[in-house]
Each structure stands twice: as C-alpha cells, then as structure tokens.
PDB file of C-alpha atoms in Angstrom:
ATOM      1  CA  MET R   1     -17.457 -27.315 -27.397  1.00  0.00           C
ATOM      2  CA  THR R   2     -19.879 -26.092 -29.724  1.00  0.00           C
ATOM      3  CA  VAL R   3     -19.811 -23.743 -32.161  1.00  0.00           C
ATOM      4  CA  ALA R   4     -21.952 -21.437 -33.978  1.00  0.00           C
ATOM      5  CA  ALA R   5     -21.683 -20.503 -37.816  1.00  0.00           C
ATOM      6  CA  ARG R   6     -23.452 -17.482 -38.947  1.00  0.00           C
ATOM      7  CA  HIS R   7     -24.060 -15.184 -42.180  1.00  0.00           C
ATOM      8  CA  THR R   8     -22.000 -11.293 -42.646  1.00  0.00           C
ATOM      9  CA  GLY R   9     -23.334 -10.833 -45.914  1.00  0.00           C
ATOM     10  CA  GLU R  10     -22.387 -13.603 -48.591  1.00  0.00           C
ATOM     11  CA  ASP R  11     -19.996 -15.211 -45.891  1.00  0.00           C
ATOM     12  CA  VAL R  12     -20.196 -17.954 -43.183  1.00  0.00           C
ATOM     13  CA  VAL R  13     -18.194 -17.342 -40.188  1.00  0.00           C
ATOM     14  CA  VAL R  14     -17.842 -20.797 -37.669  1.00  0.00           C
ATOM     15  CA  ASP R  15     -15.786 -19.887 -34.399  1.00  0.00           C
ATOM     16  CA  GLY R  16     -17.652 -21.498 -30.910  1.00  0.00           C
ATOM     17  CA  GLY R  17     -19.847 -18.740 -30.951  1.00  0.00           C
ATOM     18  CA  ARG R  18     -21.038 -16.171 -27.983  1.00  0.00           C
ATOM     19  CA  GLY R  19     -21.400 -19.498 -25.152  1.00  0.00           C
ATOM     20  CA  GLU R  20     -17.622 -20.128 -25.511  1.00  0.00           C
ATOM     21  CA  LEU R  21     -16.989 -16.411 -24.615  1.00  0.00           C
ATOM     22  CA  VAL R  22     -18.842 -16.945 -21.693  1.00  0.00           C
ATOM     23  CA  LEU R  23     -17.503 -19.782 -21.138  1.00  0.00           C
ATOM     24  CA  PHE R  24     -14.402 -18.071 -21.489  1.00  0.00           C
ATOM     25  CA  TRP R  25     -14.868 -14.608 -19.580  1.00  0.00           C
ATOM     26  CA  ALA R  26     -17.008 -16.467 -16.947  1.00  0.00           C
ATOM     27  CA  GLY R  27     -16.832 -20.041 -15.941  1.00  0.00           C
ATOM     28  CA  PHE R  28     -12.949 -20.155 -15.950  1.00  0.00           C
ATOM     29  CA  PRO R  29     -12.769 -17.377 -13.000  1.00  0.00           C
ATOM     30  CA  LEU R  30     -16.276 -18.545 -11.205  1.00  0.00           C
ATOM     31  CA  LEU R  31     -14.151 -22.250 -10.993  1.00  0.00           C
ATOM     32  CA  GLY R  32     -10.870 -21.146 -10.477  1.00  0.00           C
ATOM     33  CA  ALA R  33     -12.639 -18.783  -7.630  1.00  0.00           C
ATOM     34  CA  GLY R  34     -14.287 -21.968  -6.656  1.00  0.00           C
ATOM     35  CA  LEU R  35     -10.815 -23.992  -6.763  1.00  0.00           C
ATOM     36  CA  GLY R  36      -8.992 -21.332  -5.008  1.00  0.00           C
ATOM     37  CA  ALA R  37     -11.729 -22.082  -1.779  1.00  0.00           C
ATOM     38  CA  GLY R  38     -10.632 -25.281  -1.743  1.00  0.00           C
ATOM     39  CA  LEU R  39      -7.518 -25.453  -2.026  1.00  0.00           C
ATOM     40  CA  THR R  40      -7.773 -22.742   1.573  1.00  0.00           C
ATOM     41  CA  THR R  41      -9.645 -24.831   3.360  1.00  0.00           C
ATOM     42  CA  LEU R  42      -6.752 -28.037   2.746  1.00  0.00           C
ATOM     43  CA  SER R  43      -3.895 -25.201   2.876  1.00  0.00           C
ATOM     44  CA  GLY R  44      -3.248 -27.003   6.003  1.00  0.00           C
ATOM     45  CA  TRP R  45      -2.759 -30.065   5.092  1.00  0.00           C
ATOM     46  CA  ILE R  46      -0.379 -29.075   1.755  1.00  0.00           C
ATOM     47  CA  ALA R  47       1.967 -27.740   3.175  1.00  0.00           C
ATOM     48  CA  GLY R  48       2.620 -30.231   5.123  1.00  0.00           C
ATOM     49  CA  LEU R  49       2.859 -32.020   1.654  1.00  0.00           C
ATOM     50  CA  PRO R  50       6.821 -31.148   0.665  1.00  0.00           C
ATOM     51  CA  TRP R  51       6.641 -31.630  -3.191  1.00  0.00           C
ATOM     52  CA  PHE R  52       2.753 -29.116  -3.759  1.00  0.00           C
ATOM     53  CA  PRO R  53       4.683 -26.423  -5.214  1.00  0.00           C
ATOM     54  CA  PHE R  54       3.856 -23.115  -3.499  1.00  0.00           C
ATOM     55  CA  GLN R  55       4.404 -24.310   0.636  1.00  0.00           C
ATOM     56  CA  GLY R  56       5.176 -20.239   1.452  1.00  0.00           C
ATOM     57  CA  LEU R  57       1.077 -19.569   0.601  1.00  0.00           C
ATOM     58  CA  PHE R  58      -0.249 -22.188   1.537  1.00  0.00           C
ATOM     59  CA  GLU R  59       1.719 -21.596   5.150  1.00  0.00           C
ATOM     60  CA  LEU R  60       0.657 -18.588   5.315  1.00  0.00           C
ATOM     61  CA  LEU R  61      -2.857 -19.216   4.802  1.00  0.00           C
ATOM     62  CA  ASP R  62      -2.506 -21.786   7.143  1.00  0.00           C
ATOM     63  CA  ARG R  63      -2.351 -19.236   9.393  1.00  0.00           C
ATOM     64  CA  TRP R  64      -4.846 -16.648   8.847  1.00  0.00           C
ATOM     65  CA  PRO R  65      -7.981 -15.520  10.411  1.00  0.00           C
ATOM     66  CA  ASP R  66     -10.300 -17.635   7.981  1.00  0.00           C
ATOM     67  CA  GLU R  67     -11.926 -13.772   6.953  1.00  0.00           C
ATOM     68  CA  ARG R  68      -8.659 -12.643   5.873  1.00  0.00           C
ATOM     69  CA  ALA R  69      -7.776 -16.619   4.365  1.00  0.00           C
ATOM     70  CA  TYR R  70     -10.757 -17.291   2.106  1.00  0.00           C
ATOM     71  CA  PRO R  71     -11.265 -13.807   0.054  1.00  0.00           C
ATOM     72  CA  ILE R  72      -7.042 -14.476  -0.799  1.00  0.00           C
ATOM     73  CA  GLY R  73      -7.686 -17.231  -1.500  1.00  0.00           C
ATOM     74  CA  ALA R  74     -10.122 -17.539  -3.453  1.00  0.00           C
ATOM     75  CA  GLY R  75      -9.248 -13.810  -5.343  1.00  0.00           C
ATOM     76  CA  LEU R  76      -5.992 -16.202  -6.492  1.00  0.00           C
ATOM     77  CA  GLY R  77      -8.092 -18.203  -7.639  1.00  0.00           C
ATOM     78  CA  LEU R  78     -10.428 -16.284  -9.940  1.00  0.00           C
ATOM     79  CA  LEU R  79      -6.781 -14.600 -11.189  1.00  0.00           C
ATOM     80  CA  GLY R  80      -4.933 -18.013 -12.204  1.00  0.00           C
ATOM     81  CA  GLY R  81      -9.121 -18.248 -14.393  1.00  0.00           C
ATOM     82  CA  LEU R  82      -8.940 -14.660 -16.159  1.00  0.00           C
ATOM     83  CA  ALA R  83      -5.468 -15.931 -17.362  1.00  0.00           C
ATOM     84  CA  LEU R  84      -6.579 -19.055 -18.432  1.00  0.00           C
ATOM     85  CA  ALA R  85      -9.272 -17.338 -20.034  1.00  0.00           C
ATOM     86  CA  VAL R  86      -6.631 -14.516 -21.772  1.00  0.00           C
ATOM     87  CA  VAL R  87      -4.607 -17.871 -22.875  1.00  0.00           C
ATOM     88  CA  ALA R  88      -8.491 -19.394 -24.669  1.00  0.00           C
ATOM     89  CA  VAL R  89      -9.799 -16.634 -26.554  1.00  0.00           C
ATOM     90  CA  ARG R  90      -5.573 -15.272 -28.072  1.00  0.00           C
ATOM     91  CA  ASP R  91      -5.741 -19.052 -28.757  1.00  0.00           C
ATOM     92  CA  ARG R  92      -9.932 -19.156 -30.126  1.00  0.00           C
ATOM     93  CA  LEU R  93      -9.966 -19.856 -34.460  1.00  0.00           C
ATOM     94  CA  THR R  94     -12.188 -18.097 -36.372  1.00  0.00           C
ATOM     95  CA  VAL R  95     -12.952 -19.431 -39.979  1.00  0.00           C
ATOM     96  CA  THR R  96     -14.022 -17.027 -42.602  1.00  0.00           C
ATOM     97  CA  VAL R  97     -15.736 -17.985 -46.242  1.00  0.00           C
ATOM     98  CA  GLY R  98     -16.470 -16.733 -48.657  1.00  0.00           C
ATOM     99  CA  HIS R  99     -17.263 -17.308 -52.157  1.00  0.00           C
ATOM    100  CA  ARG R 100     -13.812 -16.060 -53.873  1.00  0.00           C
ATOM    101  CA  THR R 101     -11.683 -15.706 -50.212  1.00  0.00           C
ATOM    102  CA  LEU R 102     -11.245 -17.056 -46.762  1.00  0.00           C
ATOM    103  CA  ARG R 103      -9.697 -16.221 -43.559  1.00  0.00           C
ATOM    104  CA  LEU R 104      -8.628 -17.912 -40.357  1.00  0.00           C
ATOM    105  CA  HIS R 105      -8.214 -14.998 -37.333  1.00  0.00           C
ATOM    106  CA  ARG R 106      -6.213 -16.524 -34.039  1.00  0.00           C
ATOM    107  CA  ASP R 107      -4.810 -13.678 -31.353  1.00  0.00           C
ATOM    108  CA  GLY R 108      -5.180 -10.736 -33.793  1.00  0.00           C
ATOM    109  CA  HIS R 109      -3.610 -12.339 -36.782  1.00  0.00           C
ATOM    110  CA  GLY R 110      -5.577 -13.375 -39.783  1.00  0.00           C
ATOM    111  CA  LEU R 111      -4.444 -15.016 -42.880  1.00  0.00           C
ATOM    112  CA  ASP R 112      -6.340 -14.340 -46.116  1.00  0.00           C
ATOM    113  CA  VAL R 113      -6.246 -17.082 -48.762  1.00  0.00           C
ATOM    114  CA  ALA R 114      -7.669 -17.307 -52.460  1.00  0.00           C
ATOM    115  CA  ARG R 115     -10.302 -20.187 -53.664  1.00  0.00           C
ATOM    116  CA  ALA R 116      -7.615 -19.762 -56.665  1.00  0.00           C
ATOM    117  CA  ASP R 117      -5.288 -21.025 -54.705  1.00  0.00           C
ATOM    118  CA  VAL R 118      -6.546 -23.782 -52.647  1.00  0.00           C
ATOM    119  CA  ALA R 119      -7.269 -27.558 -54.530  1.00  0.00           C
ATOM    120  CA  GLY R 120      -8.604 -29.376 -51.247  1.00  0.00           C
ATOM    121  CA  VAL R 121      -9.505 -28.815 -47.469  1.00  0.00           C
ATOM    122  CA  PHE R 122     -10.280 -31.389 -44.705  1.00  0.00           C
ATOM    123  CA  VAL R 123      -9.747 -31.751 -40.769  1.00  0.00           C
ATOM    124  CA  ASP R 124      -7.058 -34.169 -39.783  1.00  0.00           C
ATOM    125  CA  GLY R 125      -7.684 -35.015 -36.233  1.00  0.00           C
ATOM    126  CA  GLU R 126      -7.587 -31.020 -34.650  1.00  0.00           C
ATOM    127  CA  ALA R 127      -6.463 -29.341 -37.235  1.00  0.00           C
ATOM    128  CA  LEU R 128      -7.770 -27.982 -40.463  1.00  0.00           C
ATOM    129  CA  VAL R 129      -5.501 -28.188 -43.408  1.00  0.00           C
ATOM    130  CA  LEU R 130      -5.742 -26.056 -46.931  1.00  0.00           C
ATOM    131  CA  LEU R 131      -4.052 -28.167 -49.513  1.00  0.00           C
ATOM    132  CA  ASP R 132      -2.679 -25.903 -52.639  1.00  0.00           C
ATOM    133  CA  THR R 133      -2.804 -27.466 -55.679  1.00  0.00           C
ATOM    134  CA  ALA R 134       1.062 -28.759 -56.467  1.00  0.00           C
ATOM    135  CA  GLY R 135      -0.597 -30.747 -53.473  1.00  0.00           C
ATOM    136  CA  GLY R 136       1.497 -28.792 -50.603  1.00  0.00           C
ATOM    137  CA  GLU R 137       0.065 -26.957 -47.759  1.00  0.00           C
ATOM    138  CA  LEU R 138      -1.627 -23.911 -47.108  1.00  0.00           C
ATOM    139  CA  ALA R 139      -2.688 -23.325 -43.582  1.00  0.00           C
ATOM    140  CA  ARG R 140      -3.415 -26.450 -40.719  1.00  0.00           C
ATOM    141  CA  GLU R 141      -4.627 -24.156 -38.413  1.00  0.00           C
ATOM    142  CA  LYS R 142      -5.165 -26.336 -35.181  1.00  0.00           C
ATOM    143  CA  SER R 143      -9.007 -25.809 -33.292  1.00  0.00           C
ATOM    144  CA  ASP R 144     -11.941 -27.597 -32.314  1.00  0.00           C
ATOM    145  CA  LEU R 145     -14.061 -26.409 -33.945  1.00  0.00           C
ATOM    146  CA  ASP R 146     -16.833 -29.252 -35.654  1.00  0.00           C
ATOM    147  CA  ALA R 147     -15.153 -30.875 -38.503  1.00  0.00           C
ATOM    148  CA  GLU R 148     -19.422 -30.716 -39.769  1.00  0.00           C
ATOM    149  CA  ARG R 149     -20.063 -27.124 -39.182  1.00  0.00           C
ATOM    150  CA  LEU R 150     -16.875 -26.172 -41.563  1.00  0.00           C
ATOM    151  CA  ARG R 151     -18.162 -28.803 -44.088  1.00  0.00           C
ATOM    152  CA  GLU R 152     -21.529 -27.445 -44.773  1.00  0.00           C
ATOM    153  CA  ALA R 153     -19.774 -23.345 -44.100  1.00  0.00           C
ATOM    154  CA  PHE R 154     -17.616 -24.390 -46.911  1.00  0.00           C
ATOM    155  CA  THR R 155     -19.308 -26.371 -49.720  1.00  0.00           C
ATOM    156  CA  ARG R 156     -21.956 -24.209 -48.898  1.00  0.00           C
ATOM    157  CA  GLN R 157     -19.662 -21.487 -50.296  1.00  0.00           C
ATOM    158  CA  GLY R 158     -18.062 -24.046 -53.664  1.00  0.00           C
ATOM    159  CA  TRP R 159     -15.038 -24.629 -51.924  1.00  0.00           C
ATOM    160  CA  PRO R 160     -13.159 -27.809 -52.778  1.00  0.00           C
ATOM    161  CA  TRP R 161     -14.426 -30.092 -49.424  1.00  0.00           C
ATOM    162  CA  THR R 162     -11.992 -33.906 -49.622  1.00  0.00           C
ATOM    163  CA  GLY R 163     -12.710 -34.948 -46.255  1.00  0.00           C
ATOM    164  CA  GLN R 164      -9.526 -36.741 -45.884  1.00  0.00           C
ATOM    165  CA  ASP R 165      -6.224 -36.318 -46.513  1.00  0.00           C
ATOM    166  CA  PRO R 166      -6.345 -36.709 -50.613  1.00  0.00           C
ATOM    167  CA  HIS R 167      -2.265 -37.527 -49.140  1.00  0.00           C
ATOM    168  CA  ARG R 168      -2.225 -39.905 -46.289  1.00  0.00           C
ATOM    169  CA  ASP R 169      -0.969 -42.115 -47.802  1.00  0.00           C
ATOM    170  CA  ALA R 170       2.463 -41.585 -48.686  1.00  0.00           C
ATOM    171  CA  TYR R 171       3.185 -40.000 -45.308  1.00  0.00           C
ATOM    172  CA  ARG R 172       5.917 -42.565 -43.374  1.00  0.00           C
ATOM    173  CA  ARG R 173       6.930 -42.229 -40.211  1.00  0.00           C
ATOM    174  CA  TRP R 174      10.419 -39.586 -40.083  1.00  0.00           C
ATOM    175  CA  VAL R 175      13.591 -41.560 -38.272  1.00  0.00           C
ATOM    176  CA  GLU R 176      17.539 -39.821 -38.590  1.00  0.00           C
ATOM    177  CA  GLY R 177      18.745 -39.895 -41.908  1.00  0.00           C
ATOM    178  CA  LEU R 178      16.715 -40.644 -44.403  1.00  0.00           C
ATOM    179  CA  PRO R 179      18.003 -40.722 -47.839  1.00  0.00           C
ATOM    180  CA  ASP R 180      15.593 -39.667 -49.698  1.00  0.00           C
ATOM    181  CA  LEU R 181      15.106 -36.408 -48.612  1.00  0.00           C
ATOM    182  CA  PRO R 182      15.912 -32.033 -49.409  1.00  0.00           C
ATOM    183  CA  PRO R 183      18.922 -31.141 -48.148  1.00  0.00           C
ATOM    184  CA  GLY R 184      18.665 -30.007 -44.671  1.00  0.00           C
ATOM    185  CA  ALA R 185      15.088 -31.444 -44.045  1.00  0.00           C
ATOM    186  CA  ASP R 186      16.361 -34.314 -41.709  1.00  0.00           C
ATOM    187  CA  ALA R 187      18.601 -30.931 -38.835  1.00  0.00           C
ATOM    188  CA  LEU R 188      14.778 -29.628 -39.094  1.00  0.00           C
ATOM    189  CA  LEU R 189      12.932 -32.549 -38.176  1.00  0.00           C
ATOM    190  CA  ARG R 190      15.262 -33.151 -35.346  1.00  0.00           C
ATOM    191  CA  ALA R 191      14.747 -29.689 -34.534  1.00  0.00           C
ATOM    192  CA  ARG R 192      11.005 -30.019 -34.705  1.00  0.00           C
ATOM    193  CA  GLN R 193      11.250 -33.327 -32.989  1.00  0.00           C
ATOM    194  CA  ARG R 194      13.054 -31.359 -29.644  1.00  0.00           C
ATOM    195  CA  ALA R 195      10.425 -28.799 -30.054  1.00  0.00           C
ATOM    196  CA  LEU R 196       7.723 -31.100 -29.786  1.00  0.00           C
ATOM    197  CA  ASP R 197       8.526 -33.145 -26.764  1.00  0.00           C
ATOM    198  CA  SER R 198       9.247 -30.027 -24.691  1.00  0.00           C
ATOM    199  CA  GLY R 199       5.623 -28.451 -25.376  1.00  0.00           C
ATOM    200  CA  HIS R 200       7.251 -25.110 -27.187  1.00  0.00           C
ATOM    201  CA  ASP R 201       4.049 -24.662 -30.238  1.00  0.00           C
ATOM    202  CA  ALA R 202       5.656 -21.443 -31.791  1.00  0.00           C
ATOM    203  CA  GLU R 203       8.275 -22.669 -32.737  1.00  0.00           C
ATOM    204  CA  THR R 204       7.290 -26.052 -33.500  1.00  0.00           C
ATOM    205  CA  ARG R 205       5.054 -24.218 -36.530  1.00  0.00           C
ATOM    206  CA  GLU R 206       8.073 -21.479 -37.853  1.00  0.00           C
ATOM    207  CA  LEU R 207      10.174 -25.321 -38.529  1.00  0.00           C
ATOM    208  CA  HIS R 208       6.615 -26.346 -40.227  1.00  0.00           C
ATOM    209  CA  GLY R 209       6.578 -23.498 -41.863  1.00  0.00           C
ATOM    210  CA  GLU R 210      11.313 -24.180 -43.167  1.00  0.00           C
ATOM    211  CA  LEU R 211      10.714 -27.650 -43.985  1.00  0.00           C
ATOM    212  CA  ALA R 212       7.133 -26.624 -46.656  1.00  0.00           C
ATOM    213  CA  ARG R 213       9.515 -24.007 -48.410  1.00  0.00           C
ATOM    214  CA  LEU R 214      11.825 -27.174 -48.902  1.00  0.00           C
ATOM    215  CA  GLY R 215       8.333 -28.898 -49.968  1.00  0.00           C
ATOM    216  CA  VAL R 216       8.302 -31.366 -47.336  1.00  0.00           C
ATOM    217  CA  VAL R 217       4.183 -31.377 -45.317  1.00  0.00           C
ATOM    218  CA  VAL R 218       4.457 -32.042 -42.088  1.00  0.00           C
ATOM    219  CA  ARG R 219       1.689 -33.800 -39.852  1.00  0.00           C
ATOM    220  CA  ASP R 220       1.916 -34.809 -36.690  1.00  0.00           C
ATOM    221  CA  GLU R 221       0.451 -38.230 -34.938  1.00  0.00           C
ATOM    222  CA  GLY R 222       1.051 -37.255 -31.067  1.00  0.00           C
ATOM    223  CA  LYS R 223       4.986 -37.017 -30.378  1.00  0.00           C
ATOM    224  CA  ARG R 224       5.419 -38.619 -33.297  1.00  0.00           C
ATOM    225  CA  GLN R 225       6.144 -36.664 -36.949  1.00  0.00           C
ATOM    226  CA  TYR R 226       5.011 -38.152 -40.976  1.00  0.00           C
ATOM    227  CA  TRP R 227       6.230 -36.426 -42.782  1.00  0.00           C
ATOM    228  CA  ARG R 228       5.799 -36.646 -47.100  1.00  0.00           C
ATOM    229  CA  LEU R 229       6.818 -34.488 -50.605  1.00  0.00           C
ATOM    230  CA  VAL R 230       5.054 -32.067 -51.642  1.00  0.00           C
ATOM    231  CA  PRO R 231       3.994 -33.152 -55.807  1.00  0.00           C
ATOM    232  CA  GLY R 232       4.681 -30.582 -57.477  1.00  0.00           C
ATOM    233  CA  PRO R 233       7.249 -27.870 -56.787  1.00  0.00           C
ATOM    234  CA  PRO R 234       8.112 -26.725 -53.581  1.00  0.00           C
ATOM    235  CA  PRO R 235       7.141 -22.939 -52.917  1.00  0.00           C
ATOM    236  CA  ARG R 236       8.606 -20.221 -53.877  1.00  0.00           C
TER     237      ARG R 236
END
C-alpha cells in the first residue's frame, strides 16, 4: 500500500494518502460489481453446489432473464464492495507527529501521546509500538503504514525511534499455569487466547489493555502469545 507523508504546519502526517481512499471508494465497489456479474454468469453451476452459500439467490438469478439477473448480480456485488470500503476506511490509521505530541487516529477515535512519556518507537511486524519510560507499552496500533516513512516522520520531529523492540529478548511463549505471572494474568491470557483464536479483535485489544494494567506486555506471532513483565512499576 502506498503511504503518504505530508506536513501540516510543523506536524508530519503519515497515512495511506488519497490513492488509498480512491482504491477503497472506487476500486472496491467496481471490483465487487465485476465479481457479482461474474458469479451471475456462473449462477446455474453454483446453484448445483450444495455447499455454496446463498443457494436461493443463485437459483433465482439462474431462472431470471439476463437483462434482469445481471444488473441485480452486479448491484449486489457493488454493495458488497461499498461495505468492504467502509470497513477499510474505518480501520485506516493516521499518524500525526509533532515536536511535543503525537496523535494516532482511527475510526473516529484518537489517542494523544506526549513526547515526554515516550522512551521508544518502533514497528513490530504490522504494528506501530510506543514504549513508555517504565518499559511498558503506551500504544500498539496495527497498520500497513510503511516503516521507513514512519521512521522519517518520527526522527524528523526528534522522537526516539529505536528501530526494533529493545525488550524483544525478554518475551516468553505463554502456556497455561506459568508461575512467574502476576495474580490474575494467567486467566486474562487464557481469555485472550480464546478471543485471538476466534478472531474477536475488539476483545483481544481490551484484554491486552487489562494485562497492561497488571504490568504484562503481550505481543502476538500468528495465534501464539508472547509476554514479558514491565521492568519498572506497573502503570496506574
């Protein structure tokens, strides 16, 4: 994905750029319409596949004349593309880096972070991570923003870009019943593992925050959880 970095006053804004929005609002609906028309062409064959979803719809499209079936099939695909565009735009991360403050904005919500509270910034896989002065995480935001663009924005504004996690060697694979975890952390990690396996992102993020309150930092590799303790006192 192309990533844009632009200047607003003294701030540097890193996001997907206008091209990304054009792709979402124009490309996805057009692709959906084309897919819908293609599936309409195959509706007779698809209707004979008992495992394929929406069997009733494809049976109707197969029975209707082409001048009626194709507009409906393409229209449904277009609506599906628009729905996908809405989801993609809501998940879009915008990073605004100033000299003293940072703003992470997604889905109508923003997180403001003061420069004085940040001890390190880096990209971990597909996540932008900010560490606090105690070694805990202030933020871990998933995005497809280019790491080099982010590095340029943060270093230009004087933020401590570390390039990689300085605590990476401290992480351990989580398994149930580990004795070194704070009270309550093992139960939270069990619940988070279930949410992770089920793809419940909102619950996974919420439990990530609950663990952070206990002084436990968690990172994921696929469906596996790795954890470490915050070197300093847990955040209040």
